[in-house]
mmCIF file of C-alpha atoms in Angstrom:
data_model
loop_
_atom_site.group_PDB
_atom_site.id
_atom_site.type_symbol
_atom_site.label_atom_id
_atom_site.label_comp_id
_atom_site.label_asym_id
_atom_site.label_seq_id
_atom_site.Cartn_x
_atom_site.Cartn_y
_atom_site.Cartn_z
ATOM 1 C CA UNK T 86 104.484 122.717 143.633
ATOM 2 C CA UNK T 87 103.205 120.280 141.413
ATOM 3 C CA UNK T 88 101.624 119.482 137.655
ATOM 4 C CA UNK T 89 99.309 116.692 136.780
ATOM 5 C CA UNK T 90 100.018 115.494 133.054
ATOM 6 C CA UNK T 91 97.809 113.708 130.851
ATOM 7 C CA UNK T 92 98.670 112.069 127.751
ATOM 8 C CA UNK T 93 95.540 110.804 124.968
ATOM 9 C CA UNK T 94 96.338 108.374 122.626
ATOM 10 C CA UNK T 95 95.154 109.817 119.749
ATOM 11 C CA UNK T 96 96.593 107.022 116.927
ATOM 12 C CA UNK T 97 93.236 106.043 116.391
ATOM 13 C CA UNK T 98 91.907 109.284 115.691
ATOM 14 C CA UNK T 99 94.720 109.961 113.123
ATOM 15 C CA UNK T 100 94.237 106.693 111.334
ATOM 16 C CA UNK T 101 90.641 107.315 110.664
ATOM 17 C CA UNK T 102 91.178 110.540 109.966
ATOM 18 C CA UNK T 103 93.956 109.180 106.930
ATOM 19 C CA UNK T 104 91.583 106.757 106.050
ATOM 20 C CA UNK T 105 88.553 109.075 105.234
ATOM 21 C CA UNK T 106 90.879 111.524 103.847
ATOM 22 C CA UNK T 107 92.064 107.831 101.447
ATOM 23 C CA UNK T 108 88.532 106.725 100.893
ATOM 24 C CA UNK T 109 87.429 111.286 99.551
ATOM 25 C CA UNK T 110 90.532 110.901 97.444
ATOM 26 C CA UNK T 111 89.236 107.337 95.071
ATOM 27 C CA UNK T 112 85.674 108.910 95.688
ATOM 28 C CA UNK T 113 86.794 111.699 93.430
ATOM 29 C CA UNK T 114 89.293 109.633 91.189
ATOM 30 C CA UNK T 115 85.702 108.121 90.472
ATOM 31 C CA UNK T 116 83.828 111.532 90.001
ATOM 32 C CA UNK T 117 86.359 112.748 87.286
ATOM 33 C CA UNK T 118 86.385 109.983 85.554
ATOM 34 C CA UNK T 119 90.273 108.193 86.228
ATOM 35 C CA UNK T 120 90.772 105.053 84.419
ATOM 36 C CA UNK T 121 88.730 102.147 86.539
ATOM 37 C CA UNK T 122 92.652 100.486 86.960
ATOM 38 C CA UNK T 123 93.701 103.754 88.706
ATOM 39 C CA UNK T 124 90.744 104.056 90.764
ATOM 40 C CA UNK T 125 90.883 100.149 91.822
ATOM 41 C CA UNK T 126 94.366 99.897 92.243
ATOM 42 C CA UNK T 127 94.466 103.058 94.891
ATOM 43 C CA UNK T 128 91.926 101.649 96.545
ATOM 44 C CA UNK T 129 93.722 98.515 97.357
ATOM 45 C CA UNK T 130 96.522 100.193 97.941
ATOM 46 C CA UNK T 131 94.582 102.614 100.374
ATOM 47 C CA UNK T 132 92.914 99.305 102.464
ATOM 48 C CA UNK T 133 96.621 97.558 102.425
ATOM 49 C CA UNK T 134 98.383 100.699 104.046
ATOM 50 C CA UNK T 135 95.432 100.264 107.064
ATOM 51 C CA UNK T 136 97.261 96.884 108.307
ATOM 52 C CA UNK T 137 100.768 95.271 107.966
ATOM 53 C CA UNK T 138 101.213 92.784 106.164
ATOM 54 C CA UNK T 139 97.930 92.877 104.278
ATOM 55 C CA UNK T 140 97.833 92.197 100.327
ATOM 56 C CA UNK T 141 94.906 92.758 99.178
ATOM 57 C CA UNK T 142 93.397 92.500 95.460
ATOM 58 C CA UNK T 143 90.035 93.120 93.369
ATOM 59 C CA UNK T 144 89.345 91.060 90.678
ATOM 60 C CA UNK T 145 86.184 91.838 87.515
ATOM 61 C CA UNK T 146 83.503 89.438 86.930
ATOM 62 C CA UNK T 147 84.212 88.802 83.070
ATOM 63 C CA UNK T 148 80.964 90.010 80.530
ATOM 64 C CA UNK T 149 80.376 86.350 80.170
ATOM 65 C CA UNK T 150 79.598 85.891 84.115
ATOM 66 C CA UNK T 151 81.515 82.785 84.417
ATOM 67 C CA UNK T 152 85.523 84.017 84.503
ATOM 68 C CA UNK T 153 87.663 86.422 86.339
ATOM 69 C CA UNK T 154 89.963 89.364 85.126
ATOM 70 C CA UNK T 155 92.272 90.971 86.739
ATOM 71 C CA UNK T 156 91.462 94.337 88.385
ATOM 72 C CA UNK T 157 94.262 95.592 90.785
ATOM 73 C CA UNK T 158 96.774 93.506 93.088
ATOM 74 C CA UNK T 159 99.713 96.065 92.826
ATOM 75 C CA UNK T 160 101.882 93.591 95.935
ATOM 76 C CA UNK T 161 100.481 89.897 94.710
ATOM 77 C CA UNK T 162 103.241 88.335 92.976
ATOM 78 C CA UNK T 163 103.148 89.013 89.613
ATOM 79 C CA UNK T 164 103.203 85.108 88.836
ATOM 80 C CA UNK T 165 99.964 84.904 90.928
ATOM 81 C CA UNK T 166 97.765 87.603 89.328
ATOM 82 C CA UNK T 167 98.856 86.085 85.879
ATOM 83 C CA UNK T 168 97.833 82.109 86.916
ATOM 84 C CA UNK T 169 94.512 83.535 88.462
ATOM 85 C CA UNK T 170 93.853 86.104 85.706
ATOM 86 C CA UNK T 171 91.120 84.300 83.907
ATOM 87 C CA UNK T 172 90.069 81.325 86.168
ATOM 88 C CA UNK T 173 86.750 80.049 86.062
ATOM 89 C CA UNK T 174 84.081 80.753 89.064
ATOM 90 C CA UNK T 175 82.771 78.188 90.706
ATOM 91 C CA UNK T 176 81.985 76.298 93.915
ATOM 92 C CA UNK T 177 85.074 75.261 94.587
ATOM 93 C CA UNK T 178 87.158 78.150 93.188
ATOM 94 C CA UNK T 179 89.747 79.490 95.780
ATOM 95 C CA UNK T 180 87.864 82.139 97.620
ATOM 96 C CA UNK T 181 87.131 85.087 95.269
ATOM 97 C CA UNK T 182 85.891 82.685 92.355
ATOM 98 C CA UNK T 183 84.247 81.075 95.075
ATOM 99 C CA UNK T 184 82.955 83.796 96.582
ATOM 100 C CA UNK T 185 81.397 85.610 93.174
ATOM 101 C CA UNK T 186 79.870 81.927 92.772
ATOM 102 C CA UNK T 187 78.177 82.225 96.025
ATOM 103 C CA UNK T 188 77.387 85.609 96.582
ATOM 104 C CA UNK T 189 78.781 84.911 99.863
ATOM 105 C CA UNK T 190 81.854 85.982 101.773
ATOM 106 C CA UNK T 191 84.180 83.321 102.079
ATOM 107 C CA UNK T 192 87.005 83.220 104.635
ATOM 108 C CA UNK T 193 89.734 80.918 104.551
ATOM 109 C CA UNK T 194 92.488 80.554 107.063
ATOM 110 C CA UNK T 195 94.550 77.697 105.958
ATOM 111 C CA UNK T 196 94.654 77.792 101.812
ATOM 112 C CA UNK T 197 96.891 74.731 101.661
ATOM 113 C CA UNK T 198 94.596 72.619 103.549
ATOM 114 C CA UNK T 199 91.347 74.416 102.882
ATOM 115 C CA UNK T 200 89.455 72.156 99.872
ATOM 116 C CA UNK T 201 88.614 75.331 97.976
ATOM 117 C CA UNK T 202 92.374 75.798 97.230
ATOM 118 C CA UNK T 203 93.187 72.349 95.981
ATOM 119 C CA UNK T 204 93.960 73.897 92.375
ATOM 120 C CA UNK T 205 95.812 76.695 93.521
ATOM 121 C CA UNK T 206 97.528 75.376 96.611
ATOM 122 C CA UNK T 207 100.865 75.050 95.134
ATOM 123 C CA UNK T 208 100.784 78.263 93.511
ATOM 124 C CA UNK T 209 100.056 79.804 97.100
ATOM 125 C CA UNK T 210 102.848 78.266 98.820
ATOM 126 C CA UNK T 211 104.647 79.533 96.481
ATOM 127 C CA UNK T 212 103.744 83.070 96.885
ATOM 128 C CA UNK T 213 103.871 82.832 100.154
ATOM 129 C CA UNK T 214 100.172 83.305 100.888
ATOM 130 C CA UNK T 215 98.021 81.470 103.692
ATOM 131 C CA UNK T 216 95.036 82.853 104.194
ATOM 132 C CA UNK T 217 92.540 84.590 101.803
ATOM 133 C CA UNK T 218 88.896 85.822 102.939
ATOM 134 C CA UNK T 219 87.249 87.396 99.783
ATOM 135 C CA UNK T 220 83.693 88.883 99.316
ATOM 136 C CA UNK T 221 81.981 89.246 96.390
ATOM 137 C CA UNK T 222 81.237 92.724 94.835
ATOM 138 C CA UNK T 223 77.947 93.771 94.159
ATOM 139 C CA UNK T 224 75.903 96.198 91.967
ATOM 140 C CA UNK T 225 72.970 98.047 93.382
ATOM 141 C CA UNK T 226 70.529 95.467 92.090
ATOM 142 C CA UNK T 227 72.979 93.175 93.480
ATOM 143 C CA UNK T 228 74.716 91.645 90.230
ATOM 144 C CA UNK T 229 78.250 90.179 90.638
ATOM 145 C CA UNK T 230 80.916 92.557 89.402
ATOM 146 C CA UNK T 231 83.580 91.342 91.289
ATOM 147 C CA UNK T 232 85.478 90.386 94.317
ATOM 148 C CA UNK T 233 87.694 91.786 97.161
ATOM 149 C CA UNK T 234 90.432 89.572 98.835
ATOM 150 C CA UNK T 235 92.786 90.215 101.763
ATOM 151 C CA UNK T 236 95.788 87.926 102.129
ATOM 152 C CA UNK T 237 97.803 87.247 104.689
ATOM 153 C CA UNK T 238 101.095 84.939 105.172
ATOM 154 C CA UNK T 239 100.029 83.691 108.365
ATOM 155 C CA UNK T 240 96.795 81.373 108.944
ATOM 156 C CA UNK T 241 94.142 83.250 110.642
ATOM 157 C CA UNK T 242 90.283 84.771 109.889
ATOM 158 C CA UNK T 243 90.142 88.145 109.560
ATOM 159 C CA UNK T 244 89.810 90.659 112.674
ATOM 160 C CA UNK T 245 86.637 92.866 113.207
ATOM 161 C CA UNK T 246 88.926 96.213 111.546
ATOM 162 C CA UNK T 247 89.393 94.419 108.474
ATOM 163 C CA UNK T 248 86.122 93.102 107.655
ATOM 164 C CA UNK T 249 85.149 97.018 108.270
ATOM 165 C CA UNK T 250 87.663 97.422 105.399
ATOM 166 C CA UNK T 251 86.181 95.171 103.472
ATOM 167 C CA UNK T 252 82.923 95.868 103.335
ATOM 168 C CA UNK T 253 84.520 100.186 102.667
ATOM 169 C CA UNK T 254 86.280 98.532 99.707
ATOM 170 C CA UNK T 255 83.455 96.382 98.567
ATOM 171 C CA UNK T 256 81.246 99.474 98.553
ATOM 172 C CA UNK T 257 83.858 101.610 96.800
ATOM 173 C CA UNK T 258 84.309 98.870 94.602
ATOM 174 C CA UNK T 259 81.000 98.863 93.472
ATOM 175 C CA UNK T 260 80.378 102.360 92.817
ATOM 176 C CA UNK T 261 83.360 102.282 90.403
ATOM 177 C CA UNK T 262 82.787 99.535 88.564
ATOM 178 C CA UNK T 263 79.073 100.097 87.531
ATOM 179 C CA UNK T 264 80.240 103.871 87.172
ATOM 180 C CA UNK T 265 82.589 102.134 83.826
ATOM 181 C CA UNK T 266 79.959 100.093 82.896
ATOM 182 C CA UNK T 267 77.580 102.158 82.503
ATOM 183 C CA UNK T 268 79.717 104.708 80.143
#
């Protein structure tokens, strides 16, 4: 007598499955019309639950096309949304001002060494942050709306699964925001 047993990790499998099942649930926050906080703070917290220890946060592209608002960053310190609500773009803006500035992804590892974060350096430490990548968000016809940042509290770049997540929040994102604008 004997059996042969064969186990399949199927983790993987789930977690895509919860993350589809995330990404159909802001989709349709969007199609009925939820308040563009709801929808962007869901999605953040939908791309945060993917890895631990990710905070993650989306901030607006102001009318005037040269300041940030605040969007969603339900686990940033409150103290931090507050000091960035506001800031100005630029090329040497931390990494989402930065970032909207450029049209570029920007990925820094080390914010309290990293020259874009010389104006916010202390108030990182503080918080507890070390690394921020950020990518801008775009319309269809490729306007600035935004940007969306992951933080982390260790110094590093981020992995190949969360630059998948960004560019799924990005895109998400996007859809949302113009979907405001234009009503």
């Amino acid at each position: 007598l004997g059996g042969v047993i064969v186990c399949h990790d199927i983790t993987q499998i789930k977690e895509e499955e919860l993350l589809r099942a995330g990404q159909s649930r802001v989709l349709e926050m969007i199609a009925a019309d939820a308040s563009l906080t709801d929808v962007l703070t869901n999605l953040v917290l939908l791309m945060e639950e993917q890895a631990e220890g990710l905070r993650c946060s989306i901030l607006l592209l102001d009318r005037d096309g040269k300041r940030v608002r605040h969007g969603a960053a339900p686990n940033l310190p409150e103290m931090y949304v507050k000091e960035v609500n506001g800031a100005a773009i630029g090329p040497r803006n931390g990494s989402c001002g930065t970032a909207m500035y450029t049209r570029r992804p920007v990925v820094v590892t080390d914010v309290l060494t990293d020259p874009l974060w010389a104006d916010y350096r202390g108030l990182a430490e503080i918080c507890g942050l070390c690394a921020c990548w950020s990518t801008p968000i775009l319309s269809a016809k490729g306007e600035v709306l935004g940007s969306f940042a992951m933080y982390r509290q260790e110094k590093r770049g981020p992995r190949p699964e969360e630059t998948r997540l960004t560019e799924i929040a990005t895109h998400i994102a996007g859809i949302a925001i113009e979907r405001q604008q234009q009503q």
